[in-house]
Short mmCIF file of C-alpha atoms and ligand atoms in Angstrom, two decimals:
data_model
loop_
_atom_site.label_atom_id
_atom_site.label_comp_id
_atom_site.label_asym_id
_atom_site.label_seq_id
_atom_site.Cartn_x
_atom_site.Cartn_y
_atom_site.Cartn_z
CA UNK A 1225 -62.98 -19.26 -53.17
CA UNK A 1226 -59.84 -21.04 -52.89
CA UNK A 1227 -58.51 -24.85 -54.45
CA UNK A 1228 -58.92 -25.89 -51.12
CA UNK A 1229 -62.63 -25.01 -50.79
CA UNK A 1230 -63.75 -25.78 -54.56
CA UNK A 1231 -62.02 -29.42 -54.17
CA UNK A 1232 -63.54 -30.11 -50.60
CA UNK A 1233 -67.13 -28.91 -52.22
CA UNK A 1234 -66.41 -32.19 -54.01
CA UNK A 1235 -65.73 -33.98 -51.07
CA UNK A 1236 -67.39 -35.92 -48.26
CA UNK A 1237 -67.52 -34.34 -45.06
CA UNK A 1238 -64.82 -36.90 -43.13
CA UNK A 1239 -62.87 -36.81 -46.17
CA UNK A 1240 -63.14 -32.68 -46.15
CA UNK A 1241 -62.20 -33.03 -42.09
CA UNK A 1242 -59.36 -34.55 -43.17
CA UNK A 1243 -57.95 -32.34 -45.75
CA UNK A 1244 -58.39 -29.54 -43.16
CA UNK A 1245 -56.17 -31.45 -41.12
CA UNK A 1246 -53.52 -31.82 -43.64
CA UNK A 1247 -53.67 -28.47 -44.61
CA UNK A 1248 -52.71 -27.14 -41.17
CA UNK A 1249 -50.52 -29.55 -40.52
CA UNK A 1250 -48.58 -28.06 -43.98
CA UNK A 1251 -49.26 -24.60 -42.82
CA UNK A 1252 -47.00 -25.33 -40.02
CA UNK A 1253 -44.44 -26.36 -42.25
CA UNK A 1254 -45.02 -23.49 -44.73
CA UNK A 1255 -44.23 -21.00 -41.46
CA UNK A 1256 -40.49 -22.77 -41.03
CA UNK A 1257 -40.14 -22.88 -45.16
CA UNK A 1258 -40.63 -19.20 -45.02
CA UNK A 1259 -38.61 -18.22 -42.12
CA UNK A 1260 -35.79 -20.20 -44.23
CA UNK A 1261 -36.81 -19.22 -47.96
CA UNK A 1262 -34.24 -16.17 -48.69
CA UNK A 1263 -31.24 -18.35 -46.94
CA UNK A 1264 -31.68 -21.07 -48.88
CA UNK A 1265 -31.59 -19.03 -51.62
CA UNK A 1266 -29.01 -17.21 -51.44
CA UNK A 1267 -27.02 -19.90 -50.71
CA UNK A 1268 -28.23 -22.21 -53.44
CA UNK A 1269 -28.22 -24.64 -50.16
CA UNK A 1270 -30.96 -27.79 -49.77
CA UNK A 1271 -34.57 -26.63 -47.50
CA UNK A 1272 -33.31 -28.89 -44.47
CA UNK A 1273 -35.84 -26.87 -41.79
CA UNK A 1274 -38.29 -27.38 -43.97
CA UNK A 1275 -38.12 -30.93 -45.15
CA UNK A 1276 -37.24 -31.68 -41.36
CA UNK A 1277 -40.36 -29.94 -40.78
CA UNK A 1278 -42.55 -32.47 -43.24
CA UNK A 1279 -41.30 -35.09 -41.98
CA UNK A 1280 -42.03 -34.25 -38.27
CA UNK A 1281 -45.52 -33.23 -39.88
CA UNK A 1282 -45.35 -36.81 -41.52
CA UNK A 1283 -46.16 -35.12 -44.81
CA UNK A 1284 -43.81 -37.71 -47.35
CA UNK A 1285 -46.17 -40.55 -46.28
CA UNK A 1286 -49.81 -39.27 -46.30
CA UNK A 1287 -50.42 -40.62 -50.34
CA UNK A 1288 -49.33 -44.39 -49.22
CA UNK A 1289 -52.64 -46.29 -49.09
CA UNK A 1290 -53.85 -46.64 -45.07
CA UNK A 1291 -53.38 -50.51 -45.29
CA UNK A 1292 -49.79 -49.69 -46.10
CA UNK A 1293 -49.24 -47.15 -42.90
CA UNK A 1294 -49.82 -44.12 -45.00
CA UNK A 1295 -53.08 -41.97 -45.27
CA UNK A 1296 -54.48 -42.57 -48.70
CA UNK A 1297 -54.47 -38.47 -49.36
CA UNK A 1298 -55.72 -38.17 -53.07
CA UNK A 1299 -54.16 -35.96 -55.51
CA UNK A 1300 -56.36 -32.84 -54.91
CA UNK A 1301 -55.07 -32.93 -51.32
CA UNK A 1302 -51.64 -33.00 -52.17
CA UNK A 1303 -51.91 -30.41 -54.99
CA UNK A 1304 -53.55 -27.89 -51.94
CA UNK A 1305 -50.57 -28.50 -50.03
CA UNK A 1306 -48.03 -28.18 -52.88
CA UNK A 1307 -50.00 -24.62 -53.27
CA UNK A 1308 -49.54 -23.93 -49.57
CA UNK A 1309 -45.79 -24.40 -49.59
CA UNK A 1310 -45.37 -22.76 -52.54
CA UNK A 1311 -46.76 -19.28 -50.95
CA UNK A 1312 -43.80 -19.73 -48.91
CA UNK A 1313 -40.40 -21.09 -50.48
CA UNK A 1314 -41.42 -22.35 -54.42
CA UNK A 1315 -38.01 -24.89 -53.35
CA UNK A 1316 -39.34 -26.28 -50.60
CA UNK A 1317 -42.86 -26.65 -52.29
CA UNK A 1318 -40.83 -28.26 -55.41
CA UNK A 1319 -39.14 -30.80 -53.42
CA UNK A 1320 -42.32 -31.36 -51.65
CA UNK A 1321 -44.16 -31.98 -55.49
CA UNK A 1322 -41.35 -33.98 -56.98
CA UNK A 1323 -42.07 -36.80 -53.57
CA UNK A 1324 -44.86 -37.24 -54.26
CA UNK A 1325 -45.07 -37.36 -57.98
CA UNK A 1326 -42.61 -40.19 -57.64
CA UNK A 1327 -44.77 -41.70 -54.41
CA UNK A 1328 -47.51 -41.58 -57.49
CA UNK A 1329 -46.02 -43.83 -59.46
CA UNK A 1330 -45.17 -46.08 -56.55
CA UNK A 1331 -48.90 -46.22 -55.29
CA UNK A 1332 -50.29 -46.99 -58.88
CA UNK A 1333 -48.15 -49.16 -60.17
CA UNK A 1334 -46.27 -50.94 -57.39
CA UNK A 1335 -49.02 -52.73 -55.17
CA UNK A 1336 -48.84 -56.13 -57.11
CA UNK A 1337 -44.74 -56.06 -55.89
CA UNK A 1338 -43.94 -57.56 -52.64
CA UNK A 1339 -40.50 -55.82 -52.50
CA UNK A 1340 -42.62 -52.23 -53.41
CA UNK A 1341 -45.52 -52.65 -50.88
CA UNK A 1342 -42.47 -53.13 -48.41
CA UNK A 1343 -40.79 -49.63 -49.25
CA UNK A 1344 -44.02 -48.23 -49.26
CA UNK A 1345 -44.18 -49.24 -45.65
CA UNK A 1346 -40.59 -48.00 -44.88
CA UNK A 1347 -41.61 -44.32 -46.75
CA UNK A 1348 -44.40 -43.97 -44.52
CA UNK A 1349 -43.07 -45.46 -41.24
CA UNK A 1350 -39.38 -43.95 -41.84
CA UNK A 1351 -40.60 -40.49 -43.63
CA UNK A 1352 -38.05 -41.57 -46.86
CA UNK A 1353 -36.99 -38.77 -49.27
CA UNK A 1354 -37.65 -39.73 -52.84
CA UNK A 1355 -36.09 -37.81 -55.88
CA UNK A 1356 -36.15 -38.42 -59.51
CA UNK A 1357 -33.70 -39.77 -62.42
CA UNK A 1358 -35.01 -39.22 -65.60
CA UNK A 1359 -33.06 -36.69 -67.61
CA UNK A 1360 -30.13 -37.94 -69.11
CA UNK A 1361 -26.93 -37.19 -70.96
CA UNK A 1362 -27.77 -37.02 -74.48
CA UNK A 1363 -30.84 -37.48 -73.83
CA UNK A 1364 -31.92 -34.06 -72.40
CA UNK A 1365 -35.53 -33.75 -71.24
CA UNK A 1366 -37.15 -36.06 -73.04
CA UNK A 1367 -38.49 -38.52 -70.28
CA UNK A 1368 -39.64 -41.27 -73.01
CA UNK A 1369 -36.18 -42.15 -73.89
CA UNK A 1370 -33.28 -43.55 -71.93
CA UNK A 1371 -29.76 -44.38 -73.12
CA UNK A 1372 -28.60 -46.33 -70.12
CA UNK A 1373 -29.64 -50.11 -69.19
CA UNK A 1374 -30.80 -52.53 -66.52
CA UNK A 1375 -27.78 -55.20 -66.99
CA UNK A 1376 -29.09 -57.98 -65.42
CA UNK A 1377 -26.70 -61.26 -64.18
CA UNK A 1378 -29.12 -63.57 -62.85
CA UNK A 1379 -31.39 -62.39 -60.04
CA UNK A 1380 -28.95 -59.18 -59.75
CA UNK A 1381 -28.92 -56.23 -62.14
CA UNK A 1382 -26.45 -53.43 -62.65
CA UNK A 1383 -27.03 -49.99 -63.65
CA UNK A 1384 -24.49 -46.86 -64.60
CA UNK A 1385 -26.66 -43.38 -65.56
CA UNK A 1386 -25.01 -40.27 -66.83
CA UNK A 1387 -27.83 -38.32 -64.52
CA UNK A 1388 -27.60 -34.74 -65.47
CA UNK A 1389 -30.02 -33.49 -63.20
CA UNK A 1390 -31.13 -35.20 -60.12
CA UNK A 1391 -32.82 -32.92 -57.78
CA UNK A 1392 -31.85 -33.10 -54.09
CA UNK A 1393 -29.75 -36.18 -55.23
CA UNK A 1394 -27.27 -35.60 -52.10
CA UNK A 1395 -29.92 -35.24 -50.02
CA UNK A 1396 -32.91 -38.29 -51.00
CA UNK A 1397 -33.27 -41.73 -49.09
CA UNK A 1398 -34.04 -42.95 -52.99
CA UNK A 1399 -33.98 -42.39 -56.43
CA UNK A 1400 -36.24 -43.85 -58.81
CA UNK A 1401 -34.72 -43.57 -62.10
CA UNK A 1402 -35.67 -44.77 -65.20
CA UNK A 1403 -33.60 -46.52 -68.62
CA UNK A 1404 -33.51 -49.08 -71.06
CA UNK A 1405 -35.29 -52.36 -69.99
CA UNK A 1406 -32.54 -54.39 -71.27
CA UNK A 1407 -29.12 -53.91 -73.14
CA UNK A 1408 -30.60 -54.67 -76.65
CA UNK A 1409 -34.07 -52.68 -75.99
CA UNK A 1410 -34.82 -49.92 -77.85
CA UNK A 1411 -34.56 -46.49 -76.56
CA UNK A 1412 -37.92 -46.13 -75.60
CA UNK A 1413 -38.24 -49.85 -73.48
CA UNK A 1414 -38.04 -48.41 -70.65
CA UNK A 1415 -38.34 -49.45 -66.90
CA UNK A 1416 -38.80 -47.42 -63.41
CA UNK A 1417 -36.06 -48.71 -60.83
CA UNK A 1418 -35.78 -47.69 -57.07
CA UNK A 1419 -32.85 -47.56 -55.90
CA UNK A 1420 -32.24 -46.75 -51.94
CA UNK A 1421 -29.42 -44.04 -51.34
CA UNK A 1422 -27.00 -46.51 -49.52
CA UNK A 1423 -27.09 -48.72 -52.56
CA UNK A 1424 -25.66 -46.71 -54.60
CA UNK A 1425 -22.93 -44.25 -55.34
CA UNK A 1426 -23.40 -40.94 -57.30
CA UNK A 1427 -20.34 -39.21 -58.33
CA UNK A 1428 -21.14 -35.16 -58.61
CA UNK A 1429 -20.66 -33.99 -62.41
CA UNK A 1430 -22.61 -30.60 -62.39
CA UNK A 1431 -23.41 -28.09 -59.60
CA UNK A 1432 -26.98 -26.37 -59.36
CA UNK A 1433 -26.07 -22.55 -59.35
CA UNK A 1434 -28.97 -21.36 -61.31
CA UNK A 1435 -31.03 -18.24 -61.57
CA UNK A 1436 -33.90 -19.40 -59.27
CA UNK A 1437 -35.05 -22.89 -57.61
CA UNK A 1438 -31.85 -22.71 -56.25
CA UNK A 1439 -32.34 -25.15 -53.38
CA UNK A 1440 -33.71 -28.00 -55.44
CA UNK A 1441 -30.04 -28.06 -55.58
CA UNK A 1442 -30.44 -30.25 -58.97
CA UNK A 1443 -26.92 -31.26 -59.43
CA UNK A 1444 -25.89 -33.72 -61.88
CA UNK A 1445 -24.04 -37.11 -61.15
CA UNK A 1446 -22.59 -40.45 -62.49
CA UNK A 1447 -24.71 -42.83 -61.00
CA UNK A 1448 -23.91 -46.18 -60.15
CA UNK A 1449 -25.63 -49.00 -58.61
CA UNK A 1450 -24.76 -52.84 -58.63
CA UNK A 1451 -25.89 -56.71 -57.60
CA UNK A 1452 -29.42 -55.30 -56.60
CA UNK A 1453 -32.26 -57.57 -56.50
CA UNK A 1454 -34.42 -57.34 -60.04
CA UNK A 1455 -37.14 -56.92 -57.65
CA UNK A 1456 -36.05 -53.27 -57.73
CA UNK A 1457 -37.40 -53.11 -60.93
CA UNK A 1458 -41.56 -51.92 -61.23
CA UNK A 1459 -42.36 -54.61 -64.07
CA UNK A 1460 -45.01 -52.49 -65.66
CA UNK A 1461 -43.47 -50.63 -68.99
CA UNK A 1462 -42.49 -47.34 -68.06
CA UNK A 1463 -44.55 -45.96 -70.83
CA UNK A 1464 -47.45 -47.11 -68.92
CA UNK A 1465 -46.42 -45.68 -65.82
CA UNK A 1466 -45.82 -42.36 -67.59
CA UNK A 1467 -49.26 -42.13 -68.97
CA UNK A 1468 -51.33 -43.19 -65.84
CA UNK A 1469 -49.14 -41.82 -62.98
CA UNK A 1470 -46.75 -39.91 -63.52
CA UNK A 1471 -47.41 -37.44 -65.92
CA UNK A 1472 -50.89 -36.25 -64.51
CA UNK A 1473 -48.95 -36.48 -61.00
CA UNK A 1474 -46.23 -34.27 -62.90
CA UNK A 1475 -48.29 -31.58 -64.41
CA UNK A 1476 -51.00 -30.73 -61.37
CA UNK A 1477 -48.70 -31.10 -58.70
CA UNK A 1478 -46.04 -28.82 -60.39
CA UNK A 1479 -48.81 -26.59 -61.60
CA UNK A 1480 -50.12 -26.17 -58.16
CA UNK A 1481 -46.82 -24.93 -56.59
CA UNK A 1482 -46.59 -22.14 -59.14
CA UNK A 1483 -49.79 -21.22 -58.39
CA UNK A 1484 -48.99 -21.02 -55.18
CA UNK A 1485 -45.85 -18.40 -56.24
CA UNK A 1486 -48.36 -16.70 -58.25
CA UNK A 1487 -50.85 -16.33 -55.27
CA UNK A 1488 -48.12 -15.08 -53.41
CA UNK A 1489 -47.44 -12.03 -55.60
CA UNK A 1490 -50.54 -11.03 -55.87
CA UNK A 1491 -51.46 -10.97 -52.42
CA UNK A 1492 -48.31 -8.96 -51.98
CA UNK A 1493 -49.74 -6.50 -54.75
CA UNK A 1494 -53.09 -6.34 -53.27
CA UNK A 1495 -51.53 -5.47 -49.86
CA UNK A 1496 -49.36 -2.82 -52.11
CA UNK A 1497 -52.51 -1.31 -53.59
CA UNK A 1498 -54.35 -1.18 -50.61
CA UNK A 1499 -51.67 0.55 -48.58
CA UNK A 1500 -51.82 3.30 -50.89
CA UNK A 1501 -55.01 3.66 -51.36
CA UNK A 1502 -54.77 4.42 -47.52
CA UNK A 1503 -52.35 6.76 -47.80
CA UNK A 1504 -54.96 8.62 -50.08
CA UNK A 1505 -58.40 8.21 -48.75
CA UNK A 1506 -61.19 8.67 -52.09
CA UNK A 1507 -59.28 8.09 -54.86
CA UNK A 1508 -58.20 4.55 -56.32
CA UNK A 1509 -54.62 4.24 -56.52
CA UNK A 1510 -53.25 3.89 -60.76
CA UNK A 1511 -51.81 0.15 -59.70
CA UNK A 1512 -55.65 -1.05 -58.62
CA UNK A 1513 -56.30 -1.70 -62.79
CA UNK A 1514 -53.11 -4.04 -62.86
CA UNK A 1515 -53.66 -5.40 -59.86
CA UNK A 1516 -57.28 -5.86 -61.40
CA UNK A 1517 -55.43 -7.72 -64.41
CA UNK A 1518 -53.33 -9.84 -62.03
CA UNK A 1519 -56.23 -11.23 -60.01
CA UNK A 1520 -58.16 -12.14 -63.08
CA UNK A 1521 -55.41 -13.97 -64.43
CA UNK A 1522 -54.49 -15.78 -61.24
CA UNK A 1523 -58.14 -16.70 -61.43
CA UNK A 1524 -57.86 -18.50 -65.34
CA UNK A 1525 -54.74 -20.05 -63.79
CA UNK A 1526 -56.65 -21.45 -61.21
CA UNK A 1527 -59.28 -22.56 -62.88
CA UNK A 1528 -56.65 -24.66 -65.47
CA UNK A 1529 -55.42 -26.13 -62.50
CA UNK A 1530 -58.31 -27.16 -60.55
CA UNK A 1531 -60.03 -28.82 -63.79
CA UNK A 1532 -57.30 -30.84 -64.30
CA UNK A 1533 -57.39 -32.08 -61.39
CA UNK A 1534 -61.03 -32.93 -61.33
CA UNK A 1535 -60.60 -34.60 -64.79
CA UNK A 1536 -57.81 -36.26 -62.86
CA UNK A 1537 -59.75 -37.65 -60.13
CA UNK A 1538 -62.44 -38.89 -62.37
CA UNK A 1539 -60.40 -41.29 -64.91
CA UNK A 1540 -57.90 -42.22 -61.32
CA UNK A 1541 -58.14 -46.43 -61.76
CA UNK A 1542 -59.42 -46.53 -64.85
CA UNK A 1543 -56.35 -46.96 -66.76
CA UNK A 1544 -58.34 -46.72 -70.66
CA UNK A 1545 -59.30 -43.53 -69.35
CA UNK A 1546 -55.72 -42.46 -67.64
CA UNK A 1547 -54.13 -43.55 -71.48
CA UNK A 1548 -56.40 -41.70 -73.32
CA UNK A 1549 -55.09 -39.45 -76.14
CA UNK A 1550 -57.37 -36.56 -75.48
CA UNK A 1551 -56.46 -37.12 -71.69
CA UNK A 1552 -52.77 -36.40 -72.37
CA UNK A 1553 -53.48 -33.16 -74.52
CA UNK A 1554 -55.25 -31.76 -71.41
CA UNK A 1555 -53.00 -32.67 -69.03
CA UNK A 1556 -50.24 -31.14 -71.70
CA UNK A 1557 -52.31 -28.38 -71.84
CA UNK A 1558 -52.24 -27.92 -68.06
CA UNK A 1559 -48.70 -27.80 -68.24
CA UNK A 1560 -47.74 -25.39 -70.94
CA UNK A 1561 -50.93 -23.02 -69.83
CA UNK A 1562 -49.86 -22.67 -65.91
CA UNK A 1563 -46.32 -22.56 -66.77
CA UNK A 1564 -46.77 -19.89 -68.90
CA UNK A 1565 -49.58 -17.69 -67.12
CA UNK A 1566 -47.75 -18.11 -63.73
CA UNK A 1567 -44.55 -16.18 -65.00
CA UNK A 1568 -46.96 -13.96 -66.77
CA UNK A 1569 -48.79 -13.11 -63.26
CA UNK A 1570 -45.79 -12.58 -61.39
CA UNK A 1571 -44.32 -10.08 -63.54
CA UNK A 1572 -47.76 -7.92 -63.56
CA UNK A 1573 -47.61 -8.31 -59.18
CA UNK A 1574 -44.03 -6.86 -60.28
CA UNK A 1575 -45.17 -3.87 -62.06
CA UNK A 1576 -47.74 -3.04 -59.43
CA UNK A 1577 -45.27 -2.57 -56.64
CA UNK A 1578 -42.31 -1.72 -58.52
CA UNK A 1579 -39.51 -0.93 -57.29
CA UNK A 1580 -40.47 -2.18 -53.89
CA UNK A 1581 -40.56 -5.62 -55.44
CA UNK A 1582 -37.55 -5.32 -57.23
CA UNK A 1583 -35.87 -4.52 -54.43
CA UNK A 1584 -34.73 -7.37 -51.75
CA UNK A 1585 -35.57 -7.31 -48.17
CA UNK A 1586 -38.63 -5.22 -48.45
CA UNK A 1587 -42.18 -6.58 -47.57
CA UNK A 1588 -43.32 -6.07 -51.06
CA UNK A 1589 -39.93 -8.11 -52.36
CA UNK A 1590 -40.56 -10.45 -55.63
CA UNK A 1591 -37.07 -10.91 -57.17
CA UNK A 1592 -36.95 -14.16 -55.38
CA UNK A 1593 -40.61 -15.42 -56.52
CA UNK A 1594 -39.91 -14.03 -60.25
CA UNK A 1595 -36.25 -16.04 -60.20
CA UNK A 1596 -38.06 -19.35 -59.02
CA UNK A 1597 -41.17 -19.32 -61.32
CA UNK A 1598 -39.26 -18.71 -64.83
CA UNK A 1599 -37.96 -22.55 -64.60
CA UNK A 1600 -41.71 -23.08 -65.37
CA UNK A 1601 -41.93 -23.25 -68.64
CA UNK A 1602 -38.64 -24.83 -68.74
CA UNK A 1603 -38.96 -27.85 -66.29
CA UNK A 1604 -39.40 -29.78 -69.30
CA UNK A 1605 -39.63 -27.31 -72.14
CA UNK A 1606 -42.78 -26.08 -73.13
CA UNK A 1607 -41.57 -26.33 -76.95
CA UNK A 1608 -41.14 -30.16 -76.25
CA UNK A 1609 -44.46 -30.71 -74.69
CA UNK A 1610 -46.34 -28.75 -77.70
CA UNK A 1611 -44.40 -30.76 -80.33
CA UNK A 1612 -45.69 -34.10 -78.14
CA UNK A 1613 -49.11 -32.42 -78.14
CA UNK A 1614 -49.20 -31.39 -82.13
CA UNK A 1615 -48.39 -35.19 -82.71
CA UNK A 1616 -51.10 -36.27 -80.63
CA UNK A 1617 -53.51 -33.59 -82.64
CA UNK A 1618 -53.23 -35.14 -85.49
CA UNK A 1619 -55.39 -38.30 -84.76
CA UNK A 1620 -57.50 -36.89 -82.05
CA UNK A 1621 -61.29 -36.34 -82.68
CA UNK A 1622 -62.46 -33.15 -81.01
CA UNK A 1623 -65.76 -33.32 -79.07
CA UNK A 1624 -66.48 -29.19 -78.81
CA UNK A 1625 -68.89 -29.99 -75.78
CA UNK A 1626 -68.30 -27.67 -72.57
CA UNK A 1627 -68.85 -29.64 -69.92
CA UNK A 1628 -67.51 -33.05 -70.67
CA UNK A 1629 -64.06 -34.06 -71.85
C1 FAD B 2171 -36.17 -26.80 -60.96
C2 FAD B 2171 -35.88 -28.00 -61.81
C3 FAD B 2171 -35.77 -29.24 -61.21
C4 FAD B 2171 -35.51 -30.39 -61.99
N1 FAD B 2171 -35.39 -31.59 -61.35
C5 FAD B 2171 -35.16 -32.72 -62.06
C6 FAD B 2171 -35.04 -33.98 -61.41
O1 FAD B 2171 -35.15 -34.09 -60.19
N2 FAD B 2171 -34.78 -35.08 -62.16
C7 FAD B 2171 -34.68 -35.01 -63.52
O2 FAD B 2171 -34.48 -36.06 -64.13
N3 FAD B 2171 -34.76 -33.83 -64.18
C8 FAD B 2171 -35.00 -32.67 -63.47
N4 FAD B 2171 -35.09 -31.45 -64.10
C9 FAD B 2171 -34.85 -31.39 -65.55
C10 FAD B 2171 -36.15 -31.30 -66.35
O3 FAD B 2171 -37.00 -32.35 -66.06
C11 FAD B 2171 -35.85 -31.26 -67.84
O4 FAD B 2171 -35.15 -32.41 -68.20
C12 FAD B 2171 -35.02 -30.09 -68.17
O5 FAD B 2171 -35.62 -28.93 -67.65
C13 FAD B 2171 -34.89 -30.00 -69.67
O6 FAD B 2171 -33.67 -29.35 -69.94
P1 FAD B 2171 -33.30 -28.62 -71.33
O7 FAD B 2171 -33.76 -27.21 -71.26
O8 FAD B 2171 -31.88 -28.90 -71.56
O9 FAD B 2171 -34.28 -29.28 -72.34
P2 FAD B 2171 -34.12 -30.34 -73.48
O10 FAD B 2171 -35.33 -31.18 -73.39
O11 FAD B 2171 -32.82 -31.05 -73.47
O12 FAD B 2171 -34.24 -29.42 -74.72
C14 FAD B 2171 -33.29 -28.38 -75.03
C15 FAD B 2171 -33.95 -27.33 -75.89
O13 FAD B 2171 -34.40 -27.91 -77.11
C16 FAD B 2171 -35.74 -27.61 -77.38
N5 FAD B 2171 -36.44 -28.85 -77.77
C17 FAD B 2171 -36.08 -30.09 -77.43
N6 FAD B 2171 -36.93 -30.98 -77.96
C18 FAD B 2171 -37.83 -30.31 -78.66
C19 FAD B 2171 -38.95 -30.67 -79.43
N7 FAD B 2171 -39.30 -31.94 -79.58
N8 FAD B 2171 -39.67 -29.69 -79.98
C20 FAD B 2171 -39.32 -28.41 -79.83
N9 FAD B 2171 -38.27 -28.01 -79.12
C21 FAD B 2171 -37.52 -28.93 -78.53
C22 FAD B 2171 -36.36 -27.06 -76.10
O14 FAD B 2171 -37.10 -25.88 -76.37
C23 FAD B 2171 -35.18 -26.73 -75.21
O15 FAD B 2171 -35.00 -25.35 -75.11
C24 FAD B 2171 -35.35 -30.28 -63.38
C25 FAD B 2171 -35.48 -29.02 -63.99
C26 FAD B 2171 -35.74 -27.89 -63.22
C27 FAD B 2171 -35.88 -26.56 -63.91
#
């Protein structure tokens, strides 16, 4: 059984009709991503087939709410997709999650803004781009801090980030980047701001030439923007936004391209396995145990991701239940589990085809899906998110039941 089916099980039938829909209409897109993957690779260079291809699909707009031109597509959808597209080319898939994580926020937290429903609008009518700001200079990884300000003069604000990574920051319609509500606020007052690519400037600092999800192209840049309206600014604390929206958004979405990489390699070591066992009718070829390990494994992964997401789409509008401490802990759970079992899966597909997989341009090749799925348990660092957890631990009651949370 695969995400798709156990989710739709959960579904209505119209509702199940429809993710069938979107999942062929990402299929489509997942057949130019591949054609593209080892080029954009290789070069380090942004997936432009296969972002043109989502956006002729009208993929960046389906999680906008119907009344606002989008398609209301829930979180479970969009994590099957994310999956799909990460089969084919994990950058693609990335850029594909990091939308709509930031979409996420937009839907939950920016209906009560008359300048947000509007861009909600334009995303879905004009298929917008949105990338991320949240790691800083001096700052590093940790998304709960910011060192840089809204200034505001009047009805205008300024703002000047030392961005150190900003995936596809060339290449995004907007940004929505977080910092300090104000010049005096602490650290850790922070607001969301969207800002649209033409009004700002971003001055390249770093260049993305990295061992794998090389066409995120996640340079870093100086960025600048000036005199926008404050109604930029999602009024809602940021710490609220990262507790309902964004992190669950962060951790399924991301955990459901990897799984997608991992699904990949062992399909590609199940066709390895089976080809030999061809070769030599009666006897079970030595790689069918690993292969054995590798499936079981991909399963647990699975499993990690799809509960998540089911816990996910139970507490969705109920913010109590979204800010929960033991809701966190699973969801940080999610993350460092996944992260960790999907580099741990790709490397046993690895050792099942050997050196046909660590070879390049072969139909059994993995270098490129082992490259792209070690960021995992550094796309925020695993050590960070289990110090976050440990703190939580200390005031969280257990409940030791199975079936409930
Ligand atoms: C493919 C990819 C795309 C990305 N795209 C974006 C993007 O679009 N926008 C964006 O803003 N960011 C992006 N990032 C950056 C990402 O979100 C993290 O900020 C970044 O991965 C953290 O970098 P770091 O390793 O320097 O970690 P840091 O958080 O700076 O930590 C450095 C080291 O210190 C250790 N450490 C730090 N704090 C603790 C702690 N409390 N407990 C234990 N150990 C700790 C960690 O183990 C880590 O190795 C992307 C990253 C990747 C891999």
């Amino acid at each position: 059984m695969n995400v798709h089916v156990e989710v739709a099980a959960a579904l209505p039938a119209a509702a199940a009709a429809a993710a069938g829909a979107l999942d062929a209409r990402a299929k489509r897109v997942a057949e130019e991503a591949a054609r593209h993957a080892d080029a954009v690779d290789r070069a380090g260079r942004f997936p432009a087939e296969a972002v043109a291809a989502l956006k002729a699909e009208r993929l960046l707009g389906i999680q906008v709410p119907r009344s606002l031109g989008g398609e209301g597509a829930s979180m479970s959808e969009i994590a099957e997709l994310c999956a799909i597209l990460g089969r084919a080319c994990s950058a693609a898939a990335m850029v594909f999650a990091m939308h709509h994580i930031k979409l996420a926020s937009l839907v939950t937290h920016g209906l009560d803004s008359a300048w947000h429903c509007t861009l909600m609008e334009r995303i879905a009518s004009e298929q917008l781009l949105i990338a991320s700001s949240t790691t800083e200079a001096g700052i590093g990884g940790d998304l709960r801090n910011s060192l840089c300000a809204v200034e505001a003069e009047g009805d205008t604000f300024r703002l000047t980030k030392e961005a150190s990574v900003i995936s596809y920051g060339a290449q995004a319609d907007l940004i929505l980047a977080t910092a300090r509500r104000h010049k005096e606020a602490a650290t850790s007052d922070q607001v969301l701001v969207a800002l649209l690519s033409d009004q700002i400037t971003l001055e390249r600092t770093s260049v993305w030439d990295t061992l794998g999800m090389r066409g995120t192209c996640s340079d870093g840049f100086l960025l600048k923007a000036e005199g926008l309206p404050l109604a930029q600014v999602l009024q809602k604390p940021f710490a609220e936004i990262a507790a309902q929206s964004m992190l669950a958004a962060s951790h399924l979405l991301w955990g459901s391209v990897w799984f997608g990489i991992a699904s990949y390699a062992v399909d590609r070591a199940r066709a390895f396995v089976q080809g030999e066992a061809r070769k030599k009718p009666g006897q079970v070829p030595p790689g069918a145990l690993r292969l054995a390990e590798a499936a079981n494994a991909l399963q647990a992964m699975k499993s990690t991701v799809v509960a998540g997401l089911a816990r996910y789409e139970a507490a969705k509008g109920d913010p109590d239940a979204l800010s929960a401490i033991g809701f966190s802990i699973m969801l940080n759970n999610v993350k460092t589990t996944v992260s960790a079992q999907a580099v741990d899966i790709v490397q046993r597909a690895l050792s099942v085809v050997g050196i046909a997989g660590y070879k390049n341009g072969t139909p059994f090749s993995l270098g490129r899906q082992l490259r792209d799925v070690l960021s995992a348990p550094l796309m925020i660092s695993n050590d960070r998110i289990l110090s976050n957890t440990a703190n939580l631990l200390l005031v969280q009651k257990g409940s030791g039941k199975l079936l409930s949370a």
